[in-house]
């Protein structure tokens, strides 16, 4: 399972921008979001991946 560290509460995130070169992500893949501010973490499933421009993908979660 892939893990992404994000600021704030990961449970409230509905979409996130990631660099296209970082990793390969796929629709309906479950990833773990860890908070950089606390011990909070959550597993979310990618609903859709769209081109976010500027060499970034926007991961949208269910």
C-alpha positions as YAML, in Angstrom:
chain: A
units: angstrom
residues:
- id: 1
  name: UNK
  ca: [0.00, 0.00, 0.00]
- id: 2
  name: UNK
  ca: [1.28, 3.44, -0.93]
- id: 3
  name: UNK
  ca: [1.48, 6.16, 1.73]
- id: 4
  name: UNK
  ca: [1.27, 9.93, 1.29]
- id: 5
  name: UNK
  ca: [2.01, 12.37, 4.12]
- id: 6
  name: UNK
  ca: [-0.28, 15.41, 4.23]
- id: 7
  name: UNK
  ca: [-0.68, 18.42, 6.54]
- id: 8
  name: UNK
  ca: [-3.76, 18.58, 8.76]
- id: 9
  name: UNK
  ca: [-6.46, 15.95, 9.23]
- id: 10
  name: UNK
  ca: [-6.24, 13.33, 6.47]
- id: 11
  name: UNK
  ca: [-9.87, 12.28, 7.04]
- id: 12
  name: UNK
  ca: [-11.11, 15.58, 5.61]
- id: 13
  name: UNK
  ca: [-9.13, 15.41, 2.36]
- id: 14
  name: UNK
  ca: [-11.26, 14.83, -0.76]
- id: 15
  name: UNK
  ca: [-8.49, 15.41, -3.35]
- id: 16
  name: UNK
  ca: [-4.74, 15.88, -3.39]
- id: 17
  name: UNK
  ca: [-2.19, 16.95, -5.98]
- id: 18
  name: UNK
  ca: [0.88, 14.73, -6.51]
- id: 19
  name: UNK
  ca: [3.81, 14.99, -8.89]
- id: 20
  name: UNK
  ca: [3.45, 12.80, -11.97]
- id: 21
  name: UNK
  ca: [7.00, 11.52, -11.49]
- id: 22
  name: UNK
  ca: [6.49, 10.41, -7.84]
- id: 23
  name: UNK
  ca: [4.62, 7.13, -8.18]
- id: 24
  name: UNK
  ca: [2.10, 5.41, -10.40]
- id: 25
  name: UNK
  ca: [-1.44, 5.61, -9.05]
- id: 26
  name: UNK
  ca: [-4.52, 3.82, -10.37]
- id: 27
  name: UNK
  ca: [-8.29, 4.35, -10.14]
- id: 28
  name: UNK
  ca: [-9.85, 2.36, -7.27]
- id: 29
  name: UNK
  ca: [-6.47, 1.86, -5.57]
- id: 30
  name: UNK
  ca: [-6.49, 2.21, -1.78]
- id: 31
  name: UNK
  ca: [-3.77, 4.41, -0.32]
- id: 32
  name: UNK
  ca: [-2.89, 5.53, 3.19]
- id: 33
  name: UNK
  ca: [-2.83, 9.22, 4.12]
- id: 34
  name: UNK
  ca: [-0.73, 10.09, 7.18]
- id: 35
  name: UNK
  ca: [-0.86, 13.47, 8.91]
- id: 36
  name: UNK
  ca: [2.40, 15.38, 9.24]
- id: 37
  name: UNK
  ca: [0.87, 17.28, 12.20]
- id: 38
  name: UNK
  ca: [-0.38, 14.40, 14.35]
- id: 39
  name: UNK
  ca: [-0.64, 10.61, 14.60]
- id: 40
  name: UNK
  ca: [-3.84, 10.58, 12.49]
- id: 41
  name: UNK
  ca: [-4.00, 8.37, 9.43]
- id: 42
  name: UNK
  ca: [-6.73, 7.08, 7.14]
- id: 43
  name: UNK
  ca: [-7.03, 4.71, 4.21]
- id: 44
  name: UNK
  ca: [-8.86, 6.11, 1.18]
- id: 45
  name: UNK
  ca: [-9.74, 4.71, -2.22]
- id: 46
  name: UNK
  ca: [-8.94, 6.73, -5.33]
- id: 47
  name: UNK
  ca: [-12.15, 7.45, -7.23]
- id: 48
  name: UNK
  ca: [-10.59, 9.22, -10.19]
- id: 49
  name: UNK
  ca: [-7.24, 10.57, -11.35]
- id: 50
  name: UNK
  ca: [-7.23, 13.73, -13.48]
- id: 51
  name: UNK
  ca: [-4.48, 15.83, -15.04]
- id: 52
  name: UNK
  ca: [-3.83, 18.68, -12.63]
- id: 53
  name: UNK
  ca: [-1.48, 20.53, -14.98]
- id: 54
  name: UNK
  ca: [2.11, 21.54, -14.25]
- id: 55
  name: UNK
  ca: [3.25, 17.88, -14.20]
- id: 56
  name: UNK
  ca: [0.82, 16.94, -11.43]
- id: 57
  name: UNK
  ca: [-2.00, 14.45, -11.00]
- id: 58
  name: UNK
  ca: [-5.06, 15.23, -8.92]
- id: 59
  name: UNK
  ca: [-6.14, 12.17, -6.94]
- id: 60
  name: UNK
  ca: [-9.85, 12.38, -6.09]
- id: 61
  name: UNK
  ca: [-11.15, 10.14, -3.32]
- id: 62
  name: UNK
  ca: [-14.51, 8.44, -2.77]
...
